[in-house]
């Protein structure tokens, strides 16, 4: 759907895809470091750019059942984490429409 | 004003003798009093309108004709007209003054100047100074130092109000020779054009009603022609505009019809670029190929052959930028961070240039053919030699370059793009992207302009790499082109605008609106022989065409399918042919409809009717507009 350049972010610290260095998020957009993914520590972000979003799937997490979608790097297609669409438990609602990126798949970029 | 336009060719100098001297009857009846031989045949027309409802002054009109007859080599007809009309081109003392100046009879000139009646004392002083200055220089030229000194002390000093000027004039006393004098005074001597120049200069202090500016009627006609040229919204024909009828190019001569659809790409087509000879069109596609199309020279759309010439494969990613070398032997393509250099004749890739760290957004050859420029999202601007070696890697630009171009005069490089990251790291939301978030499927985030990254236009001096001008704007900038005269840049600006910037003044000259642009890289171009048009792609699938100098939206051309029209390119050689490319995988060639298509033939006839009606309705207005126009080169922009 038309030509676009990838997004380039501005911030004091910019996280990119470790494989291809595509900009994904900034430290200012980070909400929490206290998450765990398949590869260890993971971060919760308010907003992430340059990703494609997969199909909905229901997963049982340590904090309960959620409807999530996998997210991939728009350039190299690496699976980077997931997006929360829906949390069944009231205490977990804050995650809805937020994004998880796995720390081990990120790198600092400029 | 050019020398060639200076007053009175040699023949007319003698002609001006007629002006009051030659024919006693003319002098006696010079609009003042009737002579013993009776009034001229035409004098009863004095003070009557030229025609019914005409606002043109009869006296002025006849004087213009007399001057024009004289200037064009018909002095006898001019004299007859003077005699019949009872109007003189100019009063006898004006002719005498002119004669005196051209003959270098300075005392006579000063004497007749009194009679011309300069109302303003300051004008009189300035005129006296100019006359004395010429007299002084001519004396010096003849090595008559003592009389020159007298002029300096007795005339120039009292009439001068500029001490510096006076000093520089007096320093000319020291000149060793006439040649030296002419050099230092930047003056071409009594035998040169200096007396005519003086006359022209003096003329600026004398009312035109007293002394007509030189070649006034041709000057007015040139203005009329320029005016018609500017008013012609669909001007595509590079023709000499006849004075005998109003000029107009019909819409039916404008490229509004798709004559060819080039369908070979297997995905969205993002960019098109014409070769300099206008016979090849390069296209860049998301399908990771570039194609060189040969576009035949045949003039009839039905006969014109448009074929795939070469398919340039082996790009790892979509192709985004294109540039033809000046001789069209090389085509450059870019795909992600890689620039490829192709032999356009054989379709063989000659070189791969990998010096950018982020996608290359723009490629352009230098106007002198010495190499080319690339710009990228890595903020790099690199000047390359033709062999693909780096000649000059510029310091990182203050923006990620979304597009750049070089002005045809080779003086300026104009880049557009996003503000450098660290400069806008202010608040937690400062980095939210504009627009494209939605296209990536990220969500409904709609950042307000205040939180979106800033965009900039940076104008560089190409030779010194200095930033001449940095203009900060809000909204995405996706394309920049510079007009052939190197003065204007058109820049696509999301949302929904194309901006015309005056590079000389650094000001926004005009906005063109109507097209849709929010998220995608949409590009525009100039069109027409004199860049009279601005064309742009649009996310609504249409091609938009505006008249550059008025901003009028001329055409919204439909035809492309679903998605954006991404880029447009006006053929550099054909008067009315352009190409557009779209998400619908195709390229369209647009041309003027050939004769014989009933709809357009009817349109041609309607156009003629419309013009006839306009002419009939607006004769007075035309007369006024033409007469009061500027120098003929003025533009509304």
XYZ file of C-alpha atoms in Angstrom:
747
model
C 0.000 0.000 0.000
C 2.244 2.759 -1.220
C 5.817 3.555 -0.487
C 6.940 4.418 3.027
C 10.252 4.692 4.729
C 10.611 2.915 8.016
C 10.019 5.013 11.106
C 13.005 6.639 12.732
C 12.565 7.425 16.396
C 13.903 10.183 18.555
C 14.821 9.648 22.175
C 17.609 9.469 24.691
C 17.890 5.728 24.122
C 16.552 3.944 21.059
C 15.928 0.201 20.914
C 16.350 -1.515 17.569
C 16.060 -4.999 16.188
C 19.254 -6.842 17.066
C 19.400 -8.517 13.690
C 18.798 -5.572 11.355
C 18.922 -2.503 13.651
C 15.512 -1.264 12.588
C 14.150 1.263 15.092
C 11.454 -0.227 17.359
C 10.948 1.852 20.520
C 12.555 4.368 22.856
C 13.270 4.360 26.553
C 10.650 7.087 26.935
C 8.022 4.660 25.639
C 9.001 1.920 28.102
C 6.449 1.122 30.829
C 8.130 -1.764 32.651
C 11.238 -3.950 32.695
C 9.653 -6.605 34.890
C 8.384 -8.997 32.223
C 9.619 -12.357 31.091
C 9.535 -13.718 27.585
C 10.719 -16.877 25.879
C 14.321 -15.649 25.908
C 14.428 -14.242 29.429
C 13.848 -10.644 30.434
C 11.328 -8.659 28.409
C 10.123 -5.030 28.398
C 6.619 -3.610 28.180
C 6.236 -0.629 25.809
C 3.434 1.805 25.299
C 4.161 1.945 21.596
C 6.366 0.137 19.086
C 7.052 0.989 15.435
C 8.208 -0.862 12.321
C 6.499 -4.122 13.146
C 3.984 -6.426 11.566
C 1.319 -7.906 13.772
C 0.145 -11.514 13.558
C -3.152 -13.260 14.182
C -4.905 -13.272 17.519
C -4.266 -16.222 19.791
C -5.266 -17.005 23.352
C -2.394 -17.796 25.703
C -2.084 -18.782 29.319
C 0.571 -16.550 30.904
C 1.940 -16.574 34.467
C -0.457 -13.728 35.203
C -3.471 -15.388 33.640
C -5.194 -15.833 30.312
C -4.684 -13.191 27.568
C -5.494 -12.694 23.910
C -2.240 -11.673 22.208
C -0.675 -11.310 18.766
C 2.925 -12.015 17.806
C 4.916 -9.069 16.501
C 7.671 -9.265 13.889
C 10.300 -6.857 12.633
C 8.997 -5.236 9.450
C 12.381 -5.537 7.776
C 13.886 -8.916 8.759
C 10.723 -10.561 10.037
C 12.333 -11.705 13.326
C 9.774 -12.616 16.015
C 10.335 -9.880 18.581
C 7.575 -10.350 21.159
C 3.851 -9.849 21.323
C 1.044 -7.369 21.703
C -1.728 -7.692 24.287
C -5.185 -7.370 22.765
C -7.217 -8.464 25.766
C -6.648 -9.408 29.387
C -9.362 -11.448 31.122
C -8.380 -10.437 34.618
C -9.218 -6.952 35.773
C -5.802 -6.481 37.399
C -4.085 -7.147 34.082
C -6.194 -4.785 31.957
C -3.381 -2.190 31.930
C -1.501 -4.348 29.438
C -4.130 -4.090 26.754
C -2.856 -2.550 23.526
C 0.675 -2.555 24.953
C 3.700 -4.331 23.509
C 6.297 -6.769 24.771
C 9.792 -6.805 23.265
C 12.313 -9.433 24.376
C 15.441 -7.795 25.718
C 17.783 -10.319 24.099
C 16.421 -9.477 20.671
C 17.050 -5.739 21.064
C 20.082 -3.554 20.643
C 20.846 0.113 21.136
C 20.727 2.067 17.893
C 20.979 5.675 16.796
C 17.676 47.771 -20.670
C 19.883 46.431 -23.400
C 22.023 48.652 -25.540
C 20.184 47.508 -28.586
C 17.077 49.090 -27.163
C 18.728 52.450 -26.784
C 17.023 55.390 -28.268
C 17.162 56.141 -31.924
C 19.143 54.301 -34.447
C 21.302 56.601 -36.582
C 18.580 56.960 -39.206
C 16.143 58.293 -36.667
C 18.577 60.966 -35.562
C 18.055 62.659 -38.865
C 14.396 61.831 -38.660
C 14.108 63.768 -35.446
C 15.166 66.818 -37.391
C 11.777 66.642 -39.002
C 10.377 66.965 -35.609
C 9.670 70.594 -35.600
C 12.302 71.747 -38.004
C 11.507 70.170 -41.286
C 7.996 71.274 -41.947
C 6.801 74.662 -40.993
C 3.195 73.588 -41.051
C 3.842 70.955 -38.451
C 5.577 73.310 -36.090
C 2.965 75.978 -36.370
C 0.152 73.576 -35.708
C 1.858 71.537 -33.064
C -1.251 71.200 -31.009
C -0.930 74.788 -29.912
C -2.193 77.273 -32.405
C -3.434 77.078 -35.912
C -1.247 78.498 -38.618
C -2.159 80.734 -41.445
C -2.360 77.615 -43.628
C -5.265 76.262 -41.587
C -5.674 73.399 -39.165
C -4.457 69.898 -40.093
C -7.069 67.623 -41.571
C -7.196 65.469 -38.463
C -7.258 68.144 -35.804
C -11.025 67.985 -35.395
C -10.445 64.588 -33.810
C -8.401 66.064 -30.975
C -9.801 65.236 -27.575
C -12.242 62.718 -29.005
C -12.148 59.113 -27.866
C -10.112 56.696 -29.948
C -13.165 54.501 -30.334
C -16.466 54.257 -28.545
C -15.792 53.256 -24.960
C -12.052 53.121 -25.524
C -10.000 54.269 -22.569
C -6.907 54.821 -24.657
C -5.895 58.427 -25.065
C -5.846 59.510 -28.697
C -2.877 61.811 -28.252
C -0.794 59.098 -26.610
C -1.821 56.573 -29.208
C -0.869 58.741 -32.149
C 2.466 59.640 -30.587
C 3.223 55.945 -30.148
C 2.455 55.372 -33.805
C 4.639 58.269 -34.927
C 7.513 56.994 -32.863
C 7.006 53.438 -34.071
C 6.931 54.541 -37.721
C 10.103 56.489 -37.262
C 11.899 53.757 -35.346
C 11.008 51.145 -37.923
C 12.290 53.115 -40.893
C 9.250 55.011 -42.175
C 10.168 58.630 -41.350
C 8.047 60.038 -44.164
C 4.930 58.241 -43.026
C 5.692 59.482 -39.531
C 5.916 63.046 -40.837
C 2.672 62.601 -42.763
C 0.946 61.349 -39.666
C 2.248 64.278 -37.672
C 0.987 66.622 -40.360
C -2.399 64.995 -40.705
C -3.084 64.495 -37.039
C -1.689 67.752 -35.827
C 0.095 65.877 -33.045
C 3.853 65.943 -32.773
C 5.945 63.129 -31.404
C 7.636 65.599 -29.142
C 7.936 69.337 -28.787
C 10.646 71.081 -30.858
C 12.866 71.775 -27.861
C 12.830 68.089 -26.919
C 14.086 67.191 -30.359
C 16.663 69.944 -30.078
C 17.739 68.640 -26.709
C 18.134 65.134 -28.063
C 20.128 66.455 -31.000
C 22.384 68.493 -28.729
C 23.151 65.547 -26.453
C 23.909 63.209 -29.342
C 26.116 65.886 -30.960
C 27.876 66.666 -27.703
C 26.727 70.303 -27.883
C 26.561 70.686 -24.129
C 25.731 74.372 -23.949
C 22.810 73.829 -26.324
C 21.707 70.854 -24.288
C 21.664 72.873 -21.087
C 19.931 75.704 -22.893
C 17.100 73.527 -24.256
C 16.802 71.711 -20.959
C 15.416 74.935 -19.508
C 12.535 74.804 -21.996
C 11.673 71.214 -21.343
C 10.430 72.386 -18.019
C 11.506 69.921 -15.388
C 9.169 70.784 -12.575
C 11.266 69.284 -9.847
C 14.400 71.191 -8.852
C 16.088 68.020 -7.729
C 15.450 66.377 -11.121
C 16.912 69.415 -12.798
C 20.010 69.255 -10.616
C 20.509 65.539 -11.279
C 20.097 66.096 -15.009
C 22.561 68.974 -15.022
C 25.029 66.801 -13.144
C 24.723 63.978 -15.675
C 25.244 66.354 -18.599
C 28.277 67.946 -16.969
C 29.706 64.589 -16.077
C 29.603 63.534 -19.716
C 31.097 66.844 -20.766
C 33.901 66.433 -18.187
C 34.711 62.897 -19.273
C 34.763 63.853 -22.931
C 37.140 66.725 -22.200
C 39.421 64.396 -20.302
C 39.238 61.932 -23.154
C 40.513 64.671 -25.457
C 43.277 65.404 -22.917
C 41.781 68.869 -22.358
C 42.702 68.901 -18.714
C 42.329 72.596 -17.972
C 38.770 72.941 -19.331
C 37.892 69.687 -17.627
C 39.084 71.131 -14.337
C 36.856 74.118 -14.895
C 33.865 71.846 -15.429
C 34.761 69.898 -12.323
C 34.933 73.015 -10.183
C 32.300 75.144 -11.838
C 29.602 72.563 -12.666
C 30.124 69.172 -11.140
C 30.991 70.427 -7.654
C 27.913 72.630 -7.307
C 25.568 70.010 -8.805
C 26.966 67.045 -6.907
C 25.405 65.789 -3.724
C 27.608 62.715 -3.544
C 31.108 63.558 -2.329
C 32.421 60.100 -3.058
C 31.223 60.287 -6.617
C 32.877 63.674 -6.974
C 36.139 62.341 -5.580
C 36.169 59.404 -7.904
C 35.467 61.728 -10.832
C 38.280 64.077 -9.850
C 40.684 61.163 -9.475
C 40.167 60.497 -13.180
C 42.246 63.613 -13.832
C 45.248 61.396 -13.161
C 44.494 58.992 -15.987
C 47.488 58.507 -18.244
C 45.574 58.030 -21.465
C 42.128 58.081 -22.989
C 42.137 54.331 -22.892
C 43.007 54.335 -19.203
C 40.208 56.818 -18.571
C 37.605 54.678 -20.303
C 38.751 51.626 -18.379
C 38.631 53.308 -14.998
C 35.438 55.201 -15.569
C 33.759 52.121 -17.095
C 32.706 54.462 -19.873
C 33.040 53.840 -23.576
C 33.902 57.331 -24.796
C 32.272 59.999 -26.938
C 32.472 57.740 -29.972
C 30.850 54.826 -28.150
C 27.371 54.469 -26.742
C 27.936 56.831 -23.836
C 25.881 59.728 -25.243
C 22.945 57.447 -25.908
C 23.281 55.976 -22.473
C 23.312 59.498 -21.081
C 20.164 60.315 -23.000
C 18.502 57.236 -21.631
C 19.584 58.091 -18.126
C 18.409 61.689 -18.437
C 15.119 60.438 -19.789
C 14.281 58.939 -16.399
C 14.022 62.511 -15.060
C 11.860 63.798 -17.886
C 8.133 63.003 -17.883
C 7.160 60.463 -20.558
C 4.496 62.878 -21.746
C 7.278 65.286 -22.708
C 9.871 62.842 -24.010
C 8.649 59.398 -25.004
C 10.688 56.440 -23.730
C 12.478 54.657 -26.567
C 10.642 52.049 -28.621
C 7.565 52.377 -26.520
C 5.076 50.575 -28.772
C 7.177 47.409 -29.240
C 7.758 47.408 -25.470
C 3.996 47.480 -24.895
C 3.435 44.703 -27.405
C 6.040 42.538 -25.690
C 4.192 43.106 -22.435
C 0.941 42.093 -24.088
C 2.543 38.941 -25.337
C 4.021 38.076 -21.951
C 0.652 38.719 -20.356
C -1.115 36.361 -22.763
C 1.556 33.770 -22.239
C 1.040 33.937 -18.466
C -2.714 33.870 -18.762
C -2.643 30.759 -20.920
C -3.508 28.061 -18.411
C -2.801 25.144 -20.720
C 0.344 26.501 -22.331
C 2.122 23.490 -23.793
C 3.076 24.716 -27.252
C 6.372 26.499 -27.518
C 5.189 28.859 -30.223
C 5.831 32.468 -31.052
C 2.700 34.203 -29.944
C 1.201 36.154 -32.826
C 0.155 39.725 -32.217
C -2.709 39.306 -34.619
C -4.899 37.213 -32.375
C -5.204 36.328 -28.731
C -3.045 33.395 -27.812
C -4.503 30.365 -26.145
C -3.592 26.709 -25.827
C -6.637 24.510 -25.673
C -7.189 21.898 -23.025
C -7.525 19.562 -25.970
C -3.776 19.978 -26.526
C -3.010 19.016 -22.936
C -2.036 15.483 -21.881
C -5.301 14.425 -20.278
C -5.706 11.069 -21.969
C -4.045 7.774 -21.072
C -2.585 6.491 -24.304
C -0.519 3.594 -22.977
C -0.620 1.423 -19.901
C 2.696 -0.214 -19.097
C 1.944 -3.347 -17.134
C 4.982 -5.476 -16.487
C 5.737 -4.925 -12.822
C 4.339 -7.461 -10.422
C 3.900 -5.119 -7.502
C 3.434 -1.435 -6.698
C 5.399 1.003 -8.873
C 6.949 3.682 -6.687
C 8.900 5.943 -8.976
C 9.443 6.878 -12.620
C 12.239 8.860 -14.185
C 12.667 9.956 -17.826
C 16.008 9.750 -19.587
C 17.339 13.094 -20.780
C 16.617 12.258 -24.414
C 13.003 11.526 -23.492
C 13.061 8.143 -25.232
C 13.466 5.921 -22.159
C 11.491 5.720 -18.959
C 12.903 4.018 -15.871
C 10.508 2.666 -13.263
C 11.161 1.450 -9.720
C 8.936 -1.119 -8.106
C 8.226 -2.872 -4.883
C 8.644 -6.092 -6.897
C 12.416 -5.500 -6.482
C 12.937 -4.736 -10.149
C 13.609 -1.614 -12.110
C 12.485 -1.552 -15.733
C 13.780 0.552 -18.598
C 10.969 1.170 -21.074
C 11.574 2.437 -24.562
C 9.028 5.064 -25.521
C 8.874 5.512 -29.276
C 9.334 8.845 -31.049
C 6.130 8.435 -33.064
C 3.836 11.377 -32.480
C 0.493 9.711 -32.919
C -0.488 7.822 -29.776
C -1.754 4.956 -31.859
C 1.586 4.586 -33.599
C 3.817 5.201 -30.584
C 5.596 2.049 -29.482
C 6.138 1.533 -25.756
C 8.042 -1.605 -24.870
C 10.095 -3.145 -22.112
C 13.718 -2.545 -23.009
C 15.537 -3.944 -19.980
C 14.478 -5.461 -16.689
C 17.058 -4.725 -14.005
C 16.786 -7.542 -11.477
C 18.975 -8.636 -8.564
C 17.790 -6.070 -6.064
C 17.365 -7.617 -2.617
C 14.574 -5.225 -1.684
C 12.125 -2.862 -3.358
C 13.679 -0.245 -5.634
C 13.186 3.304 -4.378
C 15.355 5.811 -6.237
C 16.424 6.267 -9.880
C 18.813 8.584 -11.721
C 19.971 8.790 -15.339
C 23.471 9.982 -16.218
C 23.504 13.076 -18.440
C 24.260 11.017 -21.565
C 21.686 8.382 -20.526
C 24.300 5.621 -20.687
C 24.083 4.823 -16.965
C 21.057 4.278 -14.759
C 21.440 4.326 -11.000
C 19.013 2.471 -8.769
C 18.813 2.211 -5.024
C 17.376 -0.543 -2.934
C 17.651 -0.316 0.835
C 21.263 0.755 1.536
C 22.687 -0.326 -1.805
C 23.200 1.806 -4.899
C 23.545 -0.081 -8.169
C 25.065 1.354 -11.299
C 23.672 -0.156 -14.514
C 24.754 0.036 -18.115
C 21.453 1.234 -19.556
C 22.214 -0.135 -23.026
C 23.077 -3.673 -21.966
C 21.131 -3.906 -18.712
C 24.254 -5.165 -16.940
C 25.010 -4.089 -13.384
C 28.423 -2.427 -13.415
C 28.904 -1.609 -9.744
C 27.384 -1.866 -6.319
C 28.011 0.985 -3.927
C 27.577 0.175 -0.256
C 28.470 3.194 1.789
C 25.098 4.025 3.319
C 24.007 2.554 6.656
C 20.284 3.164 6.192
C 18.081 3.201 3.090
C 19.184 5.429 0.231
C 16.262 7.733 -0.452
C 17.557 9.818 -3.312
C 19.940 9.825 -6.234
C 20.670 12.695 -8.597
C 23.373 13.422 -11.161
C 25.325 16.673 -10.936
C 24.345 19.119 -13.701
C 27.944 19.286 -14.960
C 28.044 15.512 -15.356
C 31.048 15.223 -13.043
C 29.332 12.655 -10.832
C 26.249 12.154 -8.744
C 24.822 12.652 -5.269
C 23.129 10.204 -2.946
C 21.183 10.961 0.202
C 19.943 8.555 2.823
C 18.010 8.026 6.005
C 21.430 7.691 7.691
C 21.757 11.507 7.196
C 24.607 10.951 4.805
C 24.976 13.066 1.681
C 27.674 11.642 -0.567
C 29.096 13.093 -3.767
C 30.337 10.302 -6.022
C 32.593 10.323 -9.054
C 31.286 8.704 -12.208
C 33.425 5.645 -11.544
C 31.655 5.094 -8.229
C 34.388 6.323 -5.913
C 33.505 8.736 -3.149
C 34.591 12.244 -4.014
C 33.121 14.010 -1.028
C 31.274 12.609 1.978
C 29.535 15.541 3.616
C 29.240 15.996 7.358
C 26.046 14.332 8.564
C 22.999 16.369 7.614
C 20.740 17.735 10.350
C 17.976 15.582 8.871
C 17.392 12.046 7.725
C 17.203 12.737 4.011
C 13.854 11.685 2.511
C 14.662 13.309 -0.811
C 17.211 15.676 -2.266
C 17.951 17.346 -5.573
C 20.467 19.711 -7.137
C 19.439 22.929 -8.884
C 20.170 22.884 -12.636
C 22.594 25.809 -12.270
C 24.680 23.614 -9.974
C 24.623 26.121 -7.136
C 22.251 24.609 -4.630
C 21.445 21.257 -3.124
C 18.008 21.038 -1.527
C 17.287 18.235 0.925
C 14.078 17.464 2.794
C 13.639 15.111 5.697
C 13.115 14.458 9.377
C 14.755 16.215 12.256
C 17.770 14.473 13.725
C 16.840 12.221 16.615
C 18.711 13.674 19.560
C 17.519 17.190 18.829
C 13.909 16.410 19.486
C 14.384 14.146 22.503
C 12.256 16.168 24.831
C 9.190 14.503 26.230
C 8.068 10.946 26.576
C 5.849 11.277 23.542
C 8.228 13.175 21.334
C 9.101 10.151 19.332
C 5.658 9.015 18.341
C 5.677 8.589 14.603
C 3.289 10.363 12.336
C 0.915 8.479 10.161
C 2.817 5.387 9.271
C 1.976 3.754 12.586
C -1.416 2.922 11.199
C -0.033 1.465 8.009
C 2.176 -0.862 10.015
C -0.860 -2.123 11.801
C 0.371 -0.921 15.131
C -2.842 0.647 16.224
C -4.843 3.795 16.273
C -2.237 6.085 17.716
C -2.782 9.510 16.188
C -0.091 11.780 17.522
C -0.856 15.459 17.400
C 1.459 17.616 15.311
C 3.077 18.955 18.459
C 4.350 15.536 19.426
C 5.441 14.399 15.993
C 9.047 14.787 14.878
C 9.921 18.044 13.135
C 10.690 18.156 9.444
C 13.148 20.390 7.724
C 14.068 21.746 4.330
C 17.809 22.322 4.116
C 19.247 24.391 1.267
C 22.992 23.955 0.802
C 25.530 25.743 -1.300
C 26.649 22.766 -3.358
C 30.231 23.959 -3.728
C 30.950 25.059 -0.160
C 28.575 22.598 1.572
C 27.324 25.507 3.666
C 23.738 25.511 4.840
C 22.226 28.567 3.188
C 18.797 28.129 4.643
C 17.133 25.727 7.057
C 13.350 25.833 7.121
C 11.487 23.914 9.790
C 8.031 22.653 8.926
C 5.422 20.448 10.483
C 4.284 17.526 8.424
C 5.978 14.911 6.334
C 8.120 16.033 3.373
C 8.381 13.381 0.714
C 9.682 14.884 -2.490
C 11.645 17.845 -3.798
C 12.222 19.068 -7.370
C 13.780 22.313 -8.585
C 12.579 24.265 -11.618
C 14.775 24.621 -14.695
C 15.535 28.245 -13.871
C 16.806 27.024 -10.473
C 14.565 29.473 -8.690
C 11.681 27.376 -7.394
C 11.386 24.104 -5.533
C 8.235 22.037 -5.270
C 8.000 19.974 -2.139
C 5.319 17.439 -1.291
C 4.018 18.024 2.156
C 1.715 15.732 4.108
C -1.084 16.174 4.743
C -2.462 16.976 1.318
C -0.331 19.835 0.035
C 2.382 20.603 -2.478
C 4.432 23.684 -1.634
C 6.225 25.970 -4.054
C 9.284 27.554 -2.427
C 11.155 30.502 -3.835
C 14.766 29.501 -3.230
C 16.041 33.026 -3.819
C 13.988 34.621 -1.089
C 13.589 31.467 0.990
C 9.845 32.040 1.108
C 6.843 29.845 0.539
C 5.451 31.180 -2.743
C 2.312 29.094 -3.179
C 0.451 26.049 -1.917
C -1.254 23.628 -4.246
C -4.088 21.719 -2.706
C -6.540 19.029 -3.663
C -4.373 15.942 -3.778
C -4.403 13.390 -0.974
C -1.256 12.543 0.876
C -1.033 11.216 4.415
C 1.170 8.235 4.852
C 3.034 7.494 1.675
C 5.954 8.824 -0.280
C 4.158 10.841 -2.951
C 6.213 12.717 -5.518
C 5.587 15.659 -7.803
C 7.223 17.269 -10.813
C 7.188 20.398 -12.911
C 5.681 20.165 -16.369
C 5.573 22.132 -19.578
C 8.087 23.988 -21.616
C 8.665 26.645 -18.988
C 7.732 24.599 -15.926
C 4.281 26.170 -16.114
C 2.623 23.205 -14.443
C 2.966 21.332 -11.207
C 1.925 17.676 -11.217
C 1.614 15.361 -8.249
C 0.624 11.835 -7.416
C -2.047 11.307 -4.799
C -3.276 8.669 -2.420
C -6.750 8.860 -3.990
C -5.399 7.299 -7.181
C -5.617 10.446 -9.328
C -2.991 12.620 -10.943
C -3.282 16.295 -10.010
C -2.182 19.108 -12.313
C -1.981 22.777 -11.307
C -1.063 25.949 -13.147
C 2.075 27.032 -11.329
C 1.711 30.802 -11.432
C -1.947 30.996 -10.487
C -2.330 27.871 -8.374
C -5.420 26.905 -10.379
C -6.139 23.184 -10.214
C -6.353 22.353 -13.911
C -6.911 18.633 -13.931
C -7.710 15.699 -11.700
C -6.940 12.768 -13.947
C -8.510 9.466 -13.052
C -7.581 6.119 -14.492
C -5.211 4.364 -12.153
C -6.668 1.618 -10.008
C -6.741 1.032 -6.282
C -4.056 2.698 -4.165
C -1.774 5.679 -4.519
C -0.339 7.327 -7.582
C 3.201 7.485 -6.233
C 5.153 9.524 -8.716
C 4.835 11.498 -11.927
C 7.338 12.563 -14.567
C 6.947 15.049 -17.433
C 8.815 14.049 -20.573
C 11.734 16.457 -21.059
C 11.460 16.506 -24.856
C 7.812 16.084 -25.820
C 5.642 19.185 -25.381
C 2.716 17.316 -23.849
C 3.501 13.877 -22.500
C 3.975 12.581 -18.995
C 4.080 9.321 -17.049
C 2.508 8.336 -13.747
C 2.988 5.200 -11.650
C 0.756 3.579 -9.113
C 0.162 0.946 -6.487
C -1.958 -0.734 -9.174
C 1.339 -2.148 -10.613
C 1.081 -0.044 -13.762
C 2.568 3.028 -15.382
C 0.360 5.253 -17.479
C 1.515 7.427 -20.365
C -0.615 10.541 -20.777
C -0.834 12.530 -23.986
C -2.950 15.130 -25.681
C -5.907 13.517 -27.371
C -5.301 13.078 -31.093
C -7.631 14.919 -33.497
C -10.638 12.892 -34.475
C -11.860 11.982 -31.010
C -15.298 13.620 -31.125
C -15.398 14.648 -27.465
C -12.146 16.506 -27.673
C -12.867 18.032 -31.064
C -16.031 19.423 -29.531
C -13.964 20.666 -26.639
C -11.586 22.432 -29.017
C -14.531 24.178 -30.647
C -16.016 25.092 -27.248
C -12.654 26.488 -26.231
C -12.541 28.675 -29.309
C -16.069 29.845 -28.583
C -15.162 30.631 -25.012
C -12.202 32.702 -26.096
C -14.224 34.571 -28.684
C -16.742 35.383 -25.989
C -14.027 36.443 -23.572
C -12.446 38.688 -26.133
C -15.759 40.235 -27.048
C -16.593 40.911 -23.430
C -13.301 42.261 -22.227
C -11.730 44.513 -24.802
C -11.572 47.459 -22.445
C -10.142 45.406 -19.653
C -7.493 43.983 -21.909
C -6.513 47.431 -23.006
C -6.044 48.513 -19.442
C -4.293 45.400 -18.258
C -1.778 45.399 -21.039
C -1.066 49.071 -20.762
C -0.413 49.045 -17.059
C 1.547 45.818 -16.899
C 5.002 45.660 -15.422
C 8.234 45.154 -17.313
C 6.860 42.103 -19.001
C 8.871 39.800 -16.825
C 6.937 40.308 -13.640
C 5.407 37.240 -12.143
C 2.617 36.901 -9.719
C 4.493 34.392 -7.588
